[in-house]
mmCIF file of C-alpha atoms and ligand atoms in Angstrom:
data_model
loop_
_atom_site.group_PDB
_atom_site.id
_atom_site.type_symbol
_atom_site.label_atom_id
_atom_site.label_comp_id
_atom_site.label_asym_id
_atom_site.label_seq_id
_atom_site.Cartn_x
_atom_site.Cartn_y
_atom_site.Cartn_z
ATOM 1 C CA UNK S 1 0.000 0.000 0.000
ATOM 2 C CA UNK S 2 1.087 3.206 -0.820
ATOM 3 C CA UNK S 3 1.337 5.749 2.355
ATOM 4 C CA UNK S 4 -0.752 8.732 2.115
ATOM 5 C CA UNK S 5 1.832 11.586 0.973
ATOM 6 C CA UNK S 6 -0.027 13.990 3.244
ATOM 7 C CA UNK S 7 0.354 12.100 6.611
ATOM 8 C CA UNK S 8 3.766 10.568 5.628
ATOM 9 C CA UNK S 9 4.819 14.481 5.224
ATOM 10 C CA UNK S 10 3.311 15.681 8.726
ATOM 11 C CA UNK S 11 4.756 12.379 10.759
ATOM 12 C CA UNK S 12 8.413 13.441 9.137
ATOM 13 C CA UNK S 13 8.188 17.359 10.757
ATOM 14 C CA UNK S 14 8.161 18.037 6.718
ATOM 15 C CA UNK S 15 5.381 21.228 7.094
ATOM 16 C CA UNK S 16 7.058 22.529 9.863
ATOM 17 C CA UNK S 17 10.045 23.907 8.330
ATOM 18 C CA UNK S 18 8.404 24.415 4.988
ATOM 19 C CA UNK S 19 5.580 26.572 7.013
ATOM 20 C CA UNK S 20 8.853 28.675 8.550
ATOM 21 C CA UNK S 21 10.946 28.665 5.112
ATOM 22 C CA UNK S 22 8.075 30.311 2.610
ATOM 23 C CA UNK S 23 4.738 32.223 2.794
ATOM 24 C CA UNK S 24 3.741 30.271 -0.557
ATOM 25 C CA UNK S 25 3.749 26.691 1.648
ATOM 26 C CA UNK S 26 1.461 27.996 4.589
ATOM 27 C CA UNK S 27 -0.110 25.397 6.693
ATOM 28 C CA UNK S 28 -3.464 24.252 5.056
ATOM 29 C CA UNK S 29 -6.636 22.898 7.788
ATOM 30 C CA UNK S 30 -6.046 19.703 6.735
ATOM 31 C CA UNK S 31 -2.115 19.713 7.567
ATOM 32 C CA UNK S 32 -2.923 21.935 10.723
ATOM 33 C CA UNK S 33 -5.261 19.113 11.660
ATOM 34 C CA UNK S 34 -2.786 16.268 11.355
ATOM 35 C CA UNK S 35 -0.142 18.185 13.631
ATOM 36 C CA UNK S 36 -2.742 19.095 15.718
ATOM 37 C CA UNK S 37 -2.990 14.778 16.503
ATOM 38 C CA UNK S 38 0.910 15.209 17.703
ATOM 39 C CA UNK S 39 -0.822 16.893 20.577
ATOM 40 C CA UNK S 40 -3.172 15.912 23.293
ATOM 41 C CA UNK S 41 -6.343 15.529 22.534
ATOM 42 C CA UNK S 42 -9.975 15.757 24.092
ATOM 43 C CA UNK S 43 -12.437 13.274 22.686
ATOM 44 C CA UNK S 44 -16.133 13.416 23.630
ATOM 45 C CA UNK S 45 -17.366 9.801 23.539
ATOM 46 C CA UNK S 46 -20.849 9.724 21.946
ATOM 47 C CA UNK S 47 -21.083 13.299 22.770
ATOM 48 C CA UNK S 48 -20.827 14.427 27.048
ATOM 49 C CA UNK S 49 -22.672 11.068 27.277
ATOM 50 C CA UNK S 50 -21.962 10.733 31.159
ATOM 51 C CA UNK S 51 -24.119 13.979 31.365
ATOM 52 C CA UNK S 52 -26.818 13.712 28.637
ATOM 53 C CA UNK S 53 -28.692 11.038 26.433
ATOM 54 C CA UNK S 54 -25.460 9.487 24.399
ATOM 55 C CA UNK S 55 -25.534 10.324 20.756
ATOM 56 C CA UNK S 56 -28.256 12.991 20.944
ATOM 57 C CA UNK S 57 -27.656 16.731 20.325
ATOM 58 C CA UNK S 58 -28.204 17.530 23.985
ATOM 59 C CA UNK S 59 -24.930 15.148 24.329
ATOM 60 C CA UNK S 60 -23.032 17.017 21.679
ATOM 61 C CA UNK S 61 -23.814 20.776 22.629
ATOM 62 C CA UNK S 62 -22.946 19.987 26.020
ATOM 63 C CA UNK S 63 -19.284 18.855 24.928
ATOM 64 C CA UNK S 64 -19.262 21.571 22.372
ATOM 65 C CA UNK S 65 -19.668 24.268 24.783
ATOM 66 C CA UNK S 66 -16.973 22.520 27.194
ATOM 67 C CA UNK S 67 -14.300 23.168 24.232
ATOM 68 C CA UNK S 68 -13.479 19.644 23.617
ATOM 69 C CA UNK S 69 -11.311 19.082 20.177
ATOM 70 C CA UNK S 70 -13.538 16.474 18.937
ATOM 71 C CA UNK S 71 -17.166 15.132 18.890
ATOM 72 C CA UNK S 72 -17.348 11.389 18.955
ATOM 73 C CA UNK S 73 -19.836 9.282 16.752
ATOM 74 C CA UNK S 74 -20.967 6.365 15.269
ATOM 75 C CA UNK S 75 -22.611 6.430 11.942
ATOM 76 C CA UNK S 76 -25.335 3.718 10.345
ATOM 77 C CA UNK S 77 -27.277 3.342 7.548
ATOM 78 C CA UNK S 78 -31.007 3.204 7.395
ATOM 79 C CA UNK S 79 -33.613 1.300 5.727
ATOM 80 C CA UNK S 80 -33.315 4.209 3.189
ATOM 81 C CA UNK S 81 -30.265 5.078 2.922
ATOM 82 C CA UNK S 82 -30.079 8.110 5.438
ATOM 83 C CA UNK S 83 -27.186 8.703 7.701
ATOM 84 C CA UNK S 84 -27.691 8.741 11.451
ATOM 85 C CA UNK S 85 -25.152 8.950 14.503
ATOM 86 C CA UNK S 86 -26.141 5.828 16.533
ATOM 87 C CA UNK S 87 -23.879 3.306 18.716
ATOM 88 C CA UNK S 88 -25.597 -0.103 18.836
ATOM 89 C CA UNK S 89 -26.889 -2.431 16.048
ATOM 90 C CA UNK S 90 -30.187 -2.125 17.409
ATOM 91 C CA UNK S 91 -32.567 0.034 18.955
ATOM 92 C CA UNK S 92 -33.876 -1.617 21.791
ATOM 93 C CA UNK S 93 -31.372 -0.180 24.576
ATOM 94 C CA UNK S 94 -31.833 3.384 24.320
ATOM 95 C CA UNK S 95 -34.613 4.265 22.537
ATOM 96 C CA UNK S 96 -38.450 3.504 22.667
ATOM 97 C CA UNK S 97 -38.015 1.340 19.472
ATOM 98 C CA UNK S 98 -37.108 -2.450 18.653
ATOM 99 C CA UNK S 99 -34.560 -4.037 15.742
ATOM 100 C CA UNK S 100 -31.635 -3.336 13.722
ATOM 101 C CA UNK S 101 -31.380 0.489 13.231
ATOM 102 C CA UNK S 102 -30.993 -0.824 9.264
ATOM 103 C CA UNK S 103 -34.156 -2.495 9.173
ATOM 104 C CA UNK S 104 -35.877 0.765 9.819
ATOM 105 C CA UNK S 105 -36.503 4.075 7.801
ATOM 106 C CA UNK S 106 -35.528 8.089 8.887
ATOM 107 C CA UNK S 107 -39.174 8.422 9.431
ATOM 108 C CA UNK S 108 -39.347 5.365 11.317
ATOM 109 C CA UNK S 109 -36.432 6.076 13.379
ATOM 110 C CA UNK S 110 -37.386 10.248 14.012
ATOM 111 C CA UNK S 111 -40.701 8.515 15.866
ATOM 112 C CA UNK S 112 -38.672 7.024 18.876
ATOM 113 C CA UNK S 113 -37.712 8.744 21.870
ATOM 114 C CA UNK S 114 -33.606 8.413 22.379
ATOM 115 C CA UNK S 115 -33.594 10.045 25.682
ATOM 116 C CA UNK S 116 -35.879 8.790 28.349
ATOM 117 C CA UNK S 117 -33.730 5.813 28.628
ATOM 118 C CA UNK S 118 -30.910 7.707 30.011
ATOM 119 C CA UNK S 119 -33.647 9.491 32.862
ATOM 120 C CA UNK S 120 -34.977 5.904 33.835
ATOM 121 C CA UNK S 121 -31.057 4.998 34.294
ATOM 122 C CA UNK S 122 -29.424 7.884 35.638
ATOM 123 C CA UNK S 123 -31.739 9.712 38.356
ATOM 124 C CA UNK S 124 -29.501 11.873 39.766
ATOM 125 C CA UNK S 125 -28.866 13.241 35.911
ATOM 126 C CA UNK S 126 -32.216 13.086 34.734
ATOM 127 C CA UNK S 127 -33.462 16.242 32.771
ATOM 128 C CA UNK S 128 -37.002 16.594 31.433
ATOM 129 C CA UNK S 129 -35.120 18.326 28.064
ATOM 130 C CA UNK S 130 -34.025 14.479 27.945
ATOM 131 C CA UNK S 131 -37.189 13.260 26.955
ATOM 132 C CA UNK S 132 -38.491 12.580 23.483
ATOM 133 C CA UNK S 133 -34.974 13.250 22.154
ATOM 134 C CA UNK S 134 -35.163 12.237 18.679
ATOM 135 C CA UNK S 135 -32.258 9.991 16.538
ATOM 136 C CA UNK S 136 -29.310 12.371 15.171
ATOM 137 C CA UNK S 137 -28.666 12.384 11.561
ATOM 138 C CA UNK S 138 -25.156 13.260 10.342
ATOM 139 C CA UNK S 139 -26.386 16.072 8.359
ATOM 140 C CA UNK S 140 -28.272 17.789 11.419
ATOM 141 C CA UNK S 141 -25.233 17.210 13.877
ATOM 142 C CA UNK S 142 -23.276 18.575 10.654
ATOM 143 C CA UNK S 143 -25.486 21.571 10.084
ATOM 144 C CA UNK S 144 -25.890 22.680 13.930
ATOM 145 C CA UNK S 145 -21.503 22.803 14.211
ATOM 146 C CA UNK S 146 -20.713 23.348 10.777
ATOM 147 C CA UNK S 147 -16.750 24.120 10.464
ATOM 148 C CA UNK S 148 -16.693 24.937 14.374
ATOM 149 C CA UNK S 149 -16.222 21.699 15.584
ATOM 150 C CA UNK S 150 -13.797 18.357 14.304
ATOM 151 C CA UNK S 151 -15.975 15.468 13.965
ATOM 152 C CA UNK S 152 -14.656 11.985 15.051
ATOM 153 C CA UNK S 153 -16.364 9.460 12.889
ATOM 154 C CA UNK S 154 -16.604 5.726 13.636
ATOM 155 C CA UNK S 155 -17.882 3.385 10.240
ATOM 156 C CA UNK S 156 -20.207 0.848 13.045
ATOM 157 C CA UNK S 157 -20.889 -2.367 12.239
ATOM 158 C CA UNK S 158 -19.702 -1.997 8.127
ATOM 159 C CA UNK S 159 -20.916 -5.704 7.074
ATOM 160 C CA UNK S 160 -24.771 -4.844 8.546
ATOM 161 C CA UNK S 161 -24.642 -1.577 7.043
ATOM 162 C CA UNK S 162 -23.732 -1.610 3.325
ATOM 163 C CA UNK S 163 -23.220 1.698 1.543
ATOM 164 C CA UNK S 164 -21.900 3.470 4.738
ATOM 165 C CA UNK S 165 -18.548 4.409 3.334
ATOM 166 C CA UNK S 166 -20.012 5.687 0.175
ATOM 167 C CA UNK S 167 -22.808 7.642 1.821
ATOM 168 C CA UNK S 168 -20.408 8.926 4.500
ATOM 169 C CA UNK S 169 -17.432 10.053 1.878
ATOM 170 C CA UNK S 170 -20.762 11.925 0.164
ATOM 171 C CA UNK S 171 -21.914 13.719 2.768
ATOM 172 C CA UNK S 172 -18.101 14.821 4.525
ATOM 173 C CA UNK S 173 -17.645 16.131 0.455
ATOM 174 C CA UNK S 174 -21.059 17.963 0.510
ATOM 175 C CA UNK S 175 -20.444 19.964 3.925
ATOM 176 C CA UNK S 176 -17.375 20.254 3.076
ATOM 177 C CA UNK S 177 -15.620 18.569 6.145
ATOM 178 C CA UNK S 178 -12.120 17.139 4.504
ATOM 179 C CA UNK S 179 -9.801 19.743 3.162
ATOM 180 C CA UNK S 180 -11.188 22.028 5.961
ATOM 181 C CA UNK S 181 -9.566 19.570 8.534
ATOM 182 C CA UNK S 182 -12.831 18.761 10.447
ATOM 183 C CA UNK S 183 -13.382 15.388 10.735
ATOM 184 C CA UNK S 184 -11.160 11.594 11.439
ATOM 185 C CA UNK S 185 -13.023 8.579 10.276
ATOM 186 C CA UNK S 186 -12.278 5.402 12.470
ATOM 187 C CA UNK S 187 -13.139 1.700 12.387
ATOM 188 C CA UNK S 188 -12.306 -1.433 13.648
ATOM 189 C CA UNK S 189 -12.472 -2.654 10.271
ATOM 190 C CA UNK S 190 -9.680 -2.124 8.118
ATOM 191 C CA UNK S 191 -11.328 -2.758 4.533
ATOM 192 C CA UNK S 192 -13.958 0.027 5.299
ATOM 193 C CA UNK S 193 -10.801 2.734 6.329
ATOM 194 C CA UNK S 194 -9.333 1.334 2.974
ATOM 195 C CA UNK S 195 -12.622 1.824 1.166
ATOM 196 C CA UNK S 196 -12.785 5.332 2.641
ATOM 197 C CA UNK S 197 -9.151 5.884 1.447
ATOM 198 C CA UNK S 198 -10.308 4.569 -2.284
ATOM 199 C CA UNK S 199 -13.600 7.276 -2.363
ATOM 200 C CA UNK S 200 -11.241 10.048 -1.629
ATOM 201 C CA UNK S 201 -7.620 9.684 -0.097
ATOM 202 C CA UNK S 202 -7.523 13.155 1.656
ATOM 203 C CA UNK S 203 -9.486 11.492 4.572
ATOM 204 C CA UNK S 204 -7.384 11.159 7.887
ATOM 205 C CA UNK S 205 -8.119 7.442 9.114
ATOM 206 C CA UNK S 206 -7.972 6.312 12.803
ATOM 207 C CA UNK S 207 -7.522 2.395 12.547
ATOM 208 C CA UNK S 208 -8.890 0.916 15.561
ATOM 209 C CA UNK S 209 -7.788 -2.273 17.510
ATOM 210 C CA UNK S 210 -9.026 -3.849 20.523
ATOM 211 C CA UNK S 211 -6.746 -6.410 22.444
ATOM 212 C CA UNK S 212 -8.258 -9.523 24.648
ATOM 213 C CA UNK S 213 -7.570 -12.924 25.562
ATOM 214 C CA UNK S 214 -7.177 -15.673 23.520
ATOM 215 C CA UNK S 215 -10.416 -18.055 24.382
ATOM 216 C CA UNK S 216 -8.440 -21.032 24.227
ATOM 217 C CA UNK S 217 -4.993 -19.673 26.260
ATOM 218 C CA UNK S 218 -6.033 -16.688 28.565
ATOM 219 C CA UNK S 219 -1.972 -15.839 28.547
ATOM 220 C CA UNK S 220 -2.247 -15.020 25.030
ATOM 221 C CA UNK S 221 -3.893 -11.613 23.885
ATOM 222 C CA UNK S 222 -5.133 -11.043 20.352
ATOM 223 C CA UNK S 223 -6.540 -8.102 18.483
ATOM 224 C CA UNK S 224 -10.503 -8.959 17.748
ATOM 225 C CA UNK S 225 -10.048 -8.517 13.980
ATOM 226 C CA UNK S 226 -6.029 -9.730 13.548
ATOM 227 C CA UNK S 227 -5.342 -6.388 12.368
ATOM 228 C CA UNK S 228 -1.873 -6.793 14.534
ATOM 229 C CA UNK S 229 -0.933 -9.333 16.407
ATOM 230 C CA UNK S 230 -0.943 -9.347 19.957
ATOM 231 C CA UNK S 231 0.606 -6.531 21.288
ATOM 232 C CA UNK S 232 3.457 -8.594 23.172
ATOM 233 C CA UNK S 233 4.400 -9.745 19.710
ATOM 234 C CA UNK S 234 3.844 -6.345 17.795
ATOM 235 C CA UNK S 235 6.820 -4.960 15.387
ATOM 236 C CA UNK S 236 7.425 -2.100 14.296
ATOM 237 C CA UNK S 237 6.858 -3.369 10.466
ATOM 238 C CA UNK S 238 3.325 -4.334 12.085
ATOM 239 C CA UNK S 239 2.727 -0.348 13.136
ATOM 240 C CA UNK S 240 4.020 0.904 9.240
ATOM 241 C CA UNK S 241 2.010 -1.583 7.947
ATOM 242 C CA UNK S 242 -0.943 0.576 9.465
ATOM 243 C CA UNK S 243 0.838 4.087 9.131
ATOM 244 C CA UNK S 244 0.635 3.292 5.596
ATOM 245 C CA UNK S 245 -3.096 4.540 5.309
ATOM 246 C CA UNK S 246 -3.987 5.526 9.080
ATOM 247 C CA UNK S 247 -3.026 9.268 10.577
ATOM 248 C CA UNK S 248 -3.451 7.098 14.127
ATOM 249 C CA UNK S 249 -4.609 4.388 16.351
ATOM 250 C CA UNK S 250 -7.083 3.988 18.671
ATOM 251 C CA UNK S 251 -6.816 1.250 21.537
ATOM 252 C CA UNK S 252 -8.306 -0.343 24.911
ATOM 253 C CA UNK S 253 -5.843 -0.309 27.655
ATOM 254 C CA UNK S 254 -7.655 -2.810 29.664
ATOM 255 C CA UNK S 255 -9.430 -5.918 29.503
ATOM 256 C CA UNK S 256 -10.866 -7.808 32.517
ATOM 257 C CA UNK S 257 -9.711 -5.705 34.960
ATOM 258 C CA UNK S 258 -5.934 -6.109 33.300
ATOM 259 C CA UNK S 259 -3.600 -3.991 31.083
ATOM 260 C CA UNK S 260 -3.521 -4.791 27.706
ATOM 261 C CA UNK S 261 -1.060 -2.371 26.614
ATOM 262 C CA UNK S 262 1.913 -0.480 28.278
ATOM 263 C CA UNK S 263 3.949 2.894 27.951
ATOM 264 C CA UNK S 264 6.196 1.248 25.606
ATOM 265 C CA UNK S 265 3.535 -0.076 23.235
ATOM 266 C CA UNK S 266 2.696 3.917 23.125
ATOM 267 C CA UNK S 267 6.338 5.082 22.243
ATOM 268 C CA UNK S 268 6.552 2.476 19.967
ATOM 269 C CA UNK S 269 3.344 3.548 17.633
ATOM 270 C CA UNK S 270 3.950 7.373 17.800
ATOM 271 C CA UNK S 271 8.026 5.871 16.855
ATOM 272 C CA UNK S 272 6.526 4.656 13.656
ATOM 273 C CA UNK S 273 4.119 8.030 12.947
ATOM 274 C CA UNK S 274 0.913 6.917 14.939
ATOM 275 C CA UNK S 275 -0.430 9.245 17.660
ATOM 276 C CA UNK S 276 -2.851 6.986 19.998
ATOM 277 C CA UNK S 277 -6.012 7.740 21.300
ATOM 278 C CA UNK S 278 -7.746 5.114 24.356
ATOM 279 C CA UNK S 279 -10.916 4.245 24.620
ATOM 280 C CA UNK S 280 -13.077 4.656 26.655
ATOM 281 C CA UNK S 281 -11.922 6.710 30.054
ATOM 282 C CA UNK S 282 -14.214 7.789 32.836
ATOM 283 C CA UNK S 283 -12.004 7.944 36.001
ATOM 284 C CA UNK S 284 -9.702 10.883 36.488
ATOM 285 C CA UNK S 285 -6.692 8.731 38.211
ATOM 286 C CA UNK S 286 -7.097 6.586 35.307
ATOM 287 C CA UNK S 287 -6.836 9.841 33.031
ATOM 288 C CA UNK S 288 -4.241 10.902 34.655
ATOM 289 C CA UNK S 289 -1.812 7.475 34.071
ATOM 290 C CA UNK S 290 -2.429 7.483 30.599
ATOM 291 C CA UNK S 291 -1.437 11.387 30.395
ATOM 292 C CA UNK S 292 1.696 10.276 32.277
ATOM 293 C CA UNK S 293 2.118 7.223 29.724
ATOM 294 C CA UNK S 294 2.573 9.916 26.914
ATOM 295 C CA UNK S 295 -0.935 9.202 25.114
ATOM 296 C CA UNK S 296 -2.007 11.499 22.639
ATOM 297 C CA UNK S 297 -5.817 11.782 23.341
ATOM 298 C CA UNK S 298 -8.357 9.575 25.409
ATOM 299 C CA UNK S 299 -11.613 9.320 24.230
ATOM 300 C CA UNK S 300 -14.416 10.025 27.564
ATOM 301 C CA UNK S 301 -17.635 10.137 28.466
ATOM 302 C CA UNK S 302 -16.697 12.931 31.043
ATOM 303 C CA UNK S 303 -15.003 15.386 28.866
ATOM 304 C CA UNK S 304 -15.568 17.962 31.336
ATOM 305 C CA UNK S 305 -13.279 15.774 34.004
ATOM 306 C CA UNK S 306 -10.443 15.468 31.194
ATOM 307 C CA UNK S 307 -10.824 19.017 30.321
ATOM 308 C CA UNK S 308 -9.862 19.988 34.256
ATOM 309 C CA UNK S 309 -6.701 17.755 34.723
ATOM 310 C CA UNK S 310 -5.361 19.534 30.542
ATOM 311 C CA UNK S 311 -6.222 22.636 31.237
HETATM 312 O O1 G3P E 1 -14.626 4.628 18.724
HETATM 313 C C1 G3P E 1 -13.851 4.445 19.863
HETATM 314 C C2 G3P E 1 -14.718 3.763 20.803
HETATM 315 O O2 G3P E 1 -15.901 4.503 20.774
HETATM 316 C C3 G3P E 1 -14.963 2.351 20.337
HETATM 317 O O3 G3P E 1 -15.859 1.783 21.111
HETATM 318 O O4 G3P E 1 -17.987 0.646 21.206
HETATM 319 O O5 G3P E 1 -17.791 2.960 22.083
HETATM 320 O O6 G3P E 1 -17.769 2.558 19.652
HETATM 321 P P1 G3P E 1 -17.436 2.016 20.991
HETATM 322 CA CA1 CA E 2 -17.253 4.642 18.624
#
């Protein structure tokens, strides 16, 4: 594969001395936004969903107005063919609805309430606004923060919804969301980052992994789709192989209760040009060891608590 000439430029310091050297090679949004990953960064998971109905706009203006650097969401398909910013292949835990968010249509979908959920589950949060919160599409969550926010994009579930990369590529085009160095698209799967690289190659990719125990040898860890091996036997040919078309990874640190990955696994990836981002931290002292590990963004549910231990 050939590496993206954009990112291979940034990892290599390339823009900083052109930037300095001529007023002809200033720093576009797109390069800014790639530096920008060499930093730390704040990313709200599903919106401020520890303090408002995940995925819903409440979620997402609450985060806004905190100043985080990026808005976290996952994108599906409908029935016909509409984007909308939803976690779970179905329905059934937080909204009024039942299914596959795919099996239904927009209209369909726009019916349910996404919000009481959260009131039933979280009484000392619970906000009457909450209720009757209505599924996001990508345009409206677009439209509302227009070129004032950076969008962090997950492809969810790419086999069950067919047409996502296409529709997705379409719509970052249309709002113009790309060269303006808005938005990272991120999935577990590789062939959908690859298939977002083939619609248009300008798109920064976040190539996510997520490191457990082998079923049949709990001493063994493997990554769920074999996307690297297990991080004890990682190389650094392993982390090119994904620099090649990703701007970054994003990683669990834990799983049952044990570390997955270590500092060095860190200083290893950002050694071979990818920043990493963990999912998905709610506890400051927990915030606070990855910040001392060198990380280069966590990805929380409590922005606001991340927000106070950066600032
Ligand atoms: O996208 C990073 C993190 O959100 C992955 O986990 O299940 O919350 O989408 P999930
Ligand atoms: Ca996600």
């Amino acid at each position: 594969m050939q590496r993206n000439p954009l990112i291979a430029a940034i990892s290599l310091g390339l823009f900083a001395g052109a930037a300095t050297s001529s007023a002809l090679a200033e720093t576009t949004p797109l390069e800014q936004q790639l530096k920008d990953l060499e930093s730390f960064q704040v990313i709200a998971h599903r919106g401020a969903s520890g303090h408002a109905p995940e995925s819903t706009m409440a979620a997402y203006e609450l985060a806004h107005e905190w100043g985080v650097d990026y808005l976290e969401l996952d994108v599906q398909i409908t029935a016909d063919g509409e984007l909308v910013v939803f976690h779970d292949d179905a329905i059934d835990r937080t909204s009024t609805g039942e299914g596959k968010v795919n099996d239904h249509t927009l209209e369909e979908l726009k019916a349910l309430d996404t919000g009481s959920w959260f009131n039933e589950a979280n009484a000392d949060k619970a906000d009457a606004d909450f209720e009757g919160a209505q599924i996001l599409t990508l345009s409206e969550l677009f439209e509302r923060f227009g070129h004032d926010e950076r969008y962090y994009i997950e492809t969810k579930s790419p086999q069950l919804n067919p047409g996502l990369e296409e529709a997705l590529v379409e719509s970052l085009e249309a709002h113009d969301m790309i060269e303006t160095g808005r938005v990272l698209v991120q999935s577990f799967e590789q062939d959908s980052l690859l298939k977002i690289r083939e619609l248009n190659e300008n798109v920064p990719l976040i190539q996510l992994v997520w490191y457990h125990t082998n079923e049949e040898d709990d001493s063994q860890l493997q990554e769920w789709t074999g996307v690297t091996p297990g991080p004890a036997e990682i190389t650094d040919e392993d982390f090119q192989t994904i620099a090649e078309y990703a701007a970054g990874i994003g990683t669990n640190v834990t799983y049952d209760g044990n570390d997955v990955i270590d500092a060095d696994f860190i200083r290893q990836a950002q050694a071979n040009g990818l920043p990493v981002h963990i999912y998905t931290i709610n506890e400051p002292e927990e915030m606070q060891r990855l910040l001392d590990w060198g990380v280069n963004g966590l990805f929380t549910d409590y922005p606001d608590h991340l927000l106070e231990l950066v600032e």
